[in-house]
N, CA, C and O of each residue as an XYZ file, in Angstrom:
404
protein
N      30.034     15.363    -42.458
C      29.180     14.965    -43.555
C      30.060     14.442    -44.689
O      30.247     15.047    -45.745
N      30.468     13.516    -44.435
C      31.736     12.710    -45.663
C      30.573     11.930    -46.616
O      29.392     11.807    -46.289
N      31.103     11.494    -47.710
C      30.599     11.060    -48.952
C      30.229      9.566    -48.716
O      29.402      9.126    -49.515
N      30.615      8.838    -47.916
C      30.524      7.703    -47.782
C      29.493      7.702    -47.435
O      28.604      7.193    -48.117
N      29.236      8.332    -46.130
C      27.937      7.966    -45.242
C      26.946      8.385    -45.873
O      25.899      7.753    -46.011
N      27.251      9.849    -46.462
C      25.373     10.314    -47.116
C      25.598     10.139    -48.373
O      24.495      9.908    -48.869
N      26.615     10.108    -49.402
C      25.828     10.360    -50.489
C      26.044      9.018    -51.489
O      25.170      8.616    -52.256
N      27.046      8.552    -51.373
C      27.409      6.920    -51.426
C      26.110      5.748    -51.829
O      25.911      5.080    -52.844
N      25.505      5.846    -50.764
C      24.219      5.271    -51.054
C      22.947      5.637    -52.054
O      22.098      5.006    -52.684
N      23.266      6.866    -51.858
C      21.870      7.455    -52.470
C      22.511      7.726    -54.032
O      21.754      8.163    -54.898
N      23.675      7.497    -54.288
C      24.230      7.970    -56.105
C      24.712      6.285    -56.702
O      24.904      5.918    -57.861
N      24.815      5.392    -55.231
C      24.864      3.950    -55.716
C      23.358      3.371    -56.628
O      23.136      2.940    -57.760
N      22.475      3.685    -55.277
C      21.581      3.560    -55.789
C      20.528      4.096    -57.033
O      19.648      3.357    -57.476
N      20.682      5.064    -57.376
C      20.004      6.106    -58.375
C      21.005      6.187    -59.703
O      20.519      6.440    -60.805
N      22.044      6.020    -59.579
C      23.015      6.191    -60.798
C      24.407      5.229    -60.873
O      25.408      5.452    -61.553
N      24.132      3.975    -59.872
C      25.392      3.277    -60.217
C      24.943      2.064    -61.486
O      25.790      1.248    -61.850
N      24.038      2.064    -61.871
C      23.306      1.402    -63.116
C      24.332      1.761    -64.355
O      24.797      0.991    -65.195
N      24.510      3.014    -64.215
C      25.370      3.924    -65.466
C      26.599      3.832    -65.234
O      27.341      3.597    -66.187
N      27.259      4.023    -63.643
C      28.231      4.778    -63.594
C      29.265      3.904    -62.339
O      30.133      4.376    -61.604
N      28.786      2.551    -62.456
C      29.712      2.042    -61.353
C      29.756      0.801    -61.700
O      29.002      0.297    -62.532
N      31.140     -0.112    -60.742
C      31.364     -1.752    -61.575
C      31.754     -1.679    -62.868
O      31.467     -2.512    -63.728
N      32.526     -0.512    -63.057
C      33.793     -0.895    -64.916
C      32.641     -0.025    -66.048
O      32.911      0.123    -67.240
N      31.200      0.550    -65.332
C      30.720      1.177    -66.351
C      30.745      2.919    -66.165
O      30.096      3.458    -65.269
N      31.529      3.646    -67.076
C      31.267      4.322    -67.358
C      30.682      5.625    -68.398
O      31.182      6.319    -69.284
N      29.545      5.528    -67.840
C      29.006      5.973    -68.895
C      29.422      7.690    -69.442
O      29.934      8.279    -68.490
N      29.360      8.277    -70.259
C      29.696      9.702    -70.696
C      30.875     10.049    -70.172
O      31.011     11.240    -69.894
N      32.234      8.929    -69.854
C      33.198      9.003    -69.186
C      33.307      9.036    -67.811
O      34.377      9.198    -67.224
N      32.163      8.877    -67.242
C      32.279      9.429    -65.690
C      31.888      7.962    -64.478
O      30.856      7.304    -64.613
N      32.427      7.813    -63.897
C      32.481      6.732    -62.596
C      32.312      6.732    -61.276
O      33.091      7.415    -60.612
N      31.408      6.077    -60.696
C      31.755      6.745    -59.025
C      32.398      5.599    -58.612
O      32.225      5.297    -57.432
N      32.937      5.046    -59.132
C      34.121      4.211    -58.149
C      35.140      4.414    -57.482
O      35.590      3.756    -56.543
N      35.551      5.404    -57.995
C      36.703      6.231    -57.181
C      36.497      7.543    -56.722
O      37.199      8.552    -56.665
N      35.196      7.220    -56.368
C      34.928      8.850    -55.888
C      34.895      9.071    -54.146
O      34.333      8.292    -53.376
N      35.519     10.125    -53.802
C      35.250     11.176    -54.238
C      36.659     11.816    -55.137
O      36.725     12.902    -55.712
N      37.503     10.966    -55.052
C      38.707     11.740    -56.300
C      38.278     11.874    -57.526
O      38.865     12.785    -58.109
N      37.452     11.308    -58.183
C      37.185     11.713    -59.382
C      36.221     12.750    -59.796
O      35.842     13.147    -60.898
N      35.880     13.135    -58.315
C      35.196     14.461    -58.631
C      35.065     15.637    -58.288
O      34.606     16.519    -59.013
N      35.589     15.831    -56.749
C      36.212     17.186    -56.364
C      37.513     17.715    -56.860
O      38.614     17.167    -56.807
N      37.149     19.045    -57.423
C      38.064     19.394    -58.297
C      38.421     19.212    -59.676
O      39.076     20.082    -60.250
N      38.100     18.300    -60.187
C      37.820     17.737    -61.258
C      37.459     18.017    -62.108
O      36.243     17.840    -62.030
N      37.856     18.631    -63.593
C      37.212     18.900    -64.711
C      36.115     18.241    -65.377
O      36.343     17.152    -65.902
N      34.882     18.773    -65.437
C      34.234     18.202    -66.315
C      34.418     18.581    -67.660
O      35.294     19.398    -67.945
N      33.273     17.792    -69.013
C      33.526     18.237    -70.267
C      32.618     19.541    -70.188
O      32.476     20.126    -71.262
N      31.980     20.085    -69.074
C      31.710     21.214    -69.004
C      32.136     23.079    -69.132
O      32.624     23.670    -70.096
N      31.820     23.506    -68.079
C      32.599     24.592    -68.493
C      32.780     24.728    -66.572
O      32.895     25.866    -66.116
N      32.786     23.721    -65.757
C      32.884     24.244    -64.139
C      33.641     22.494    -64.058
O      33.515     21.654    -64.949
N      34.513     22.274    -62.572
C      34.588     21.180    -62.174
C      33.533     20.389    -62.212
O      32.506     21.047    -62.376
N      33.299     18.900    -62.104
C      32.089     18.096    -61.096
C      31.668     18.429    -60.003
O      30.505     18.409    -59.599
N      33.090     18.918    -59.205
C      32.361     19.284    -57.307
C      33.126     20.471    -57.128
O      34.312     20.232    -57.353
N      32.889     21.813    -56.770
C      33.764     22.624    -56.181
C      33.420     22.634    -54.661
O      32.434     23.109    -54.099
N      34.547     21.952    -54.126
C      34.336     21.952    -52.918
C      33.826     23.344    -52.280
O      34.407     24.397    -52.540
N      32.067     23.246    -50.945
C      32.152     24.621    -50.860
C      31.674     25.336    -51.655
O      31.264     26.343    -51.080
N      31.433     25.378    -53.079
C      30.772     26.354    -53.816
C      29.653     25.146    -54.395
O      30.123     24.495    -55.329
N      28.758     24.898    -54.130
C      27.622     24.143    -54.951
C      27.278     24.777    -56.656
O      27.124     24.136    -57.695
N      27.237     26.388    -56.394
C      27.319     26.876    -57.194
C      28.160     26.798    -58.432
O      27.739     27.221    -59.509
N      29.041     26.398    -58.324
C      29.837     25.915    -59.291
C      30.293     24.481    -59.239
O      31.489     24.208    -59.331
N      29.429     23.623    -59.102
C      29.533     21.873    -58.971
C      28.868     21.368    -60.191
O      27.640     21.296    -60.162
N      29.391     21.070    -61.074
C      28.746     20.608    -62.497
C      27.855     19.399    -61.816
O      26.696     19.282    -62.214
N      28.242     18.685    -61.021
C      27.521     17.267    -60.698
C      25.947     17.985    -60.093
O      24.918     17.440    -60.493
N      25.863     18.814    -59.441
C      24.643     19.209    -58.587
C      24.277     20.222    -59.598
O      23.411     20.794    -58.936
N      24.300     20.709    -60.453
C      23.688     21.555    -61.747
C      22.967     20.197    -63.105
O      22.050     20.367    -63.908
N      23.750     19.062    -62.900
C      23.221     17.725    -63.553
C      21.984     17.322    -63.039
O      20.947     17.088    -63.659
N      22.271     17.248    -61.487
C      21.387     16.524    -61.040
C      20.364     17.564    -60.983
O      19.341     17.167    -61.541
N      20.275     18.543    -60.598
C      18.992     19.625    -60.273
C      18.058     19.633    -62.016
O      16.868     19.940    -62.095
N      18.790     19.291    -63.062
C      18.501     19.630    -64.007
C      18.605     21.361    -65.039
O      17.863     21.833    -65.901
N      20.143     21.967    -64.266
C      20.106     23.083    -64.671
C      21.608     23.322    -65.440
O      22.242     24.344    -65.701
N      21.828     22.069    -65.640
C      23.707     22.169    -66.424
C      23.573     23.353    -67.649
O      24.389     24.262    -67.798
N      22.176     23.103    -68.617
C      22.020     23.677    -70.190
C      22.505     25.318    -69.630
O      23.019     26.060    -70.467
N      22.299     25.850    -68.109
C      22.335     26.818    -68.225
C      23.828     27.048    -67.819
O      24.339     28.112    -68.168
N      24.286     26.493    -67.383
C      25.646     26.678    -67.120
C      26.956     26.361    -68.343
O      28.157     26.419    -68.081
N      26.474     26.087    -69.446
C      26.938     25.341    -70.810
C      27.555     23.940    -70.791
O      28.562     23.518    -71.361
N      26.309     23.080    -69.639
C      26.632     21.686    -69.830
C      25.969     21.006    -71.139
O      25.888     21.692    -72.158
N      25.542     19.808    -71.139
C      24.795     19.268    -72.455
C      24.337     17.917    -72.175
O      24.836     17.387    -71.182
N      23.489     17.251    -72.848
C      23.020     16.249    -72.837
C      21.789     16.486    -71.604
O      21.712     17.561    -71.010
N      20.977     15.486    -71.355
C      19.903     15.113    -70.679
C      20.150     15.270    -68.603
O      21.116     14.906    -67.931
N      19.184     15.766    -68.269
C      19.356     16.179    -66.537
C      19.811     14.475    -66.240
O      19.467     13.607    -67.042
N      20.394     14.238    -65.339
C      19.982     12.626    -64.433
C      19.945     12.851    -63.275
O      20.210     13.940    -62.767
N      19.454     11.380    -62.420
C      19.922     10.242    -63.664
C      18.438     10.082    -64.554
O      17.354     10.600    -64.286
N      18.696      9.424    -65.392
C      17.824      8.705    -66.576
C      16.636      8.314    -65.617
O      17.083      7.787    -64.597
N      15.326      8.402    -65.624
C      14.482      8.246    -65.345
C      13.970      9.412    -64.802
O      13.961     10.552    -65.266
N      13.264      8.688    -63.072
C      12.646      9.742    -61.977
C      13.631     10.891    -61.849
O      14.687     10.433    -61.411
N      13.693     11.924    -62.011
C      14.588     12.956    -61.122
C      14.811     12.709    -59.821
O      13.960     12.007    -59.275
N      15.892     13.160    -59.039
C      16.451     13.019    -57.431
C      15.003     13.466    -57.070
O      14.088     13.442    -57.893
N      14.869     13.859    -55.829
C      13.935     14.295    -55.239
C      14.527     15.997    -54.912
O      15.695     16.368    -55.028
N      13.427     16.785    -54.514
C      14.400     17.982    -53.945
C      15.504     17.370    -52.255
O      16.674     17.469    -51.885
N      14.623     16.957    -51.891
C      15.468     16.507    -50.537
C      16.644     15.755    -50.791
O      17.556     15.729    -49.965
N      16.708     15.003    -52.110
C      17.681     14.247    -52.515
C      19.348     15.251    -53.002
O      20.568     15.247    -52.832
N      18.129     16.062    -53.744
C      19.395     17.187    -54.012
C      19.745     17.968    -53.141
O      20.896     18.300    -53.423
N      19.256     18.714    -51.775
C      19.307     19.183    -51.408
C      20.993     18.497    -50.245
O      21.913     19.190    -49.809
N      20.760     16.802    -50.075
C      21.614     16.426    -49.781
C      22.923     16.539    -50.414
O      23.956     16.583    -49.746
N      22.912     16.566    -51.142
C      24.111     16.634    -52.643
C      24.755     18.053    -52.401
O      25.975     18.154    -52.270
N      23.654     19.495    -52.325
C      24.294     20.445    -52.111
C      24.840     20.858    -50.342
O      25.643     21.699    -49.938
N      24.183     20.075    -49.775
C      25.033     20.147    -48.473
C      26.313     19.348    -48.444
O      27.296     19.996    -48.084
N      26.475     18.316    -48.689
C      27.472     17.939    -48.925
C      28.877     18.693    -49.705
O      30.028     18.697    -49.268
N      28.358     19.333    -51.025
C      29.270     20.450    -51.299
C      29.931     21.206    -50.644
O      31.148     21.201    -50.462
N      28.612     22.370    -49.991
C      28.467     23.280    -49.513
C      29.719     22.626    -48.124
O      30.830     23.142    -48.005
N      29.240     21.457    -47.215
C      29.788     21.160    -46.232
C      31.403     21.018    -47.037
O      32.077     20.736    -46.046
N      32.134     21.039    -47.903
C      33.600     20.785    -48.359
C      33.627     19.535    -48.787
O      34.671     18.967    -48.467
N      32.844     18.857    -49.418
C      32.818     17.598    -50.030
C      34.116     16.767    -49.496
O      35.225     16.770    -50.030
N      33.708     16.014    -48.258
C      34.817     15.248    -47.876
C      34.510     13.825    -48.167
O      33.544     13.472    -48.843
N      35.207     13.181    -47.731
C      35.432     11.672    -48.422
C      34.513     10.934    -47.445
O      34.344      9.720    -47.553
């Protein structure tokens, strides 16, 4: 379950508006991901991805809409519709699976 195949598409599509092609928005990019986000400090208080622990993945606490509780800030995304649960649910398997490339 590498990043390319599942989640690539579905964070191109839903959040590369913000966050891809030289834009980054709130500092953050998926152009070089997945290095820029497993392991990775956010301005949070957890990485973006802990590989393996979803539980502590600032990116999948964004997207679920539950960062405020973890002492993230600003608005759930992306900006608009919310993911779907199935959408997120992909996101935390992917974690969960060791967030590979």
């Amino acid at each position: 379950m590498g990043y390319a195949r599942t989640l690539e598409p579905l964070l191109s599509e839903r959040c590369g508006g913000c966050h891809l092609g030289g834009f980054a928005s709130g500092g953050f990019s998926f152009d070089t991901v997945p290095d820029e986000l497993v392991g990775v400090s956010s301005r949070a208080s957890m990485p973006y991805v802990t590989a393996g622990a979803p539980e502590e993945s600032y990116l999948l606490h964004k997207l679920a809409g539950t960062h405020l509780e973890v002492g993230g800030f600003g608005a759930r995304m992306p900006i608009g519709p919310p993911l779907t649960e199935s959408e997120i649910s992909l996101v935390r398997s992917w974690i969960q699976a060791g967030a590979l490339p």
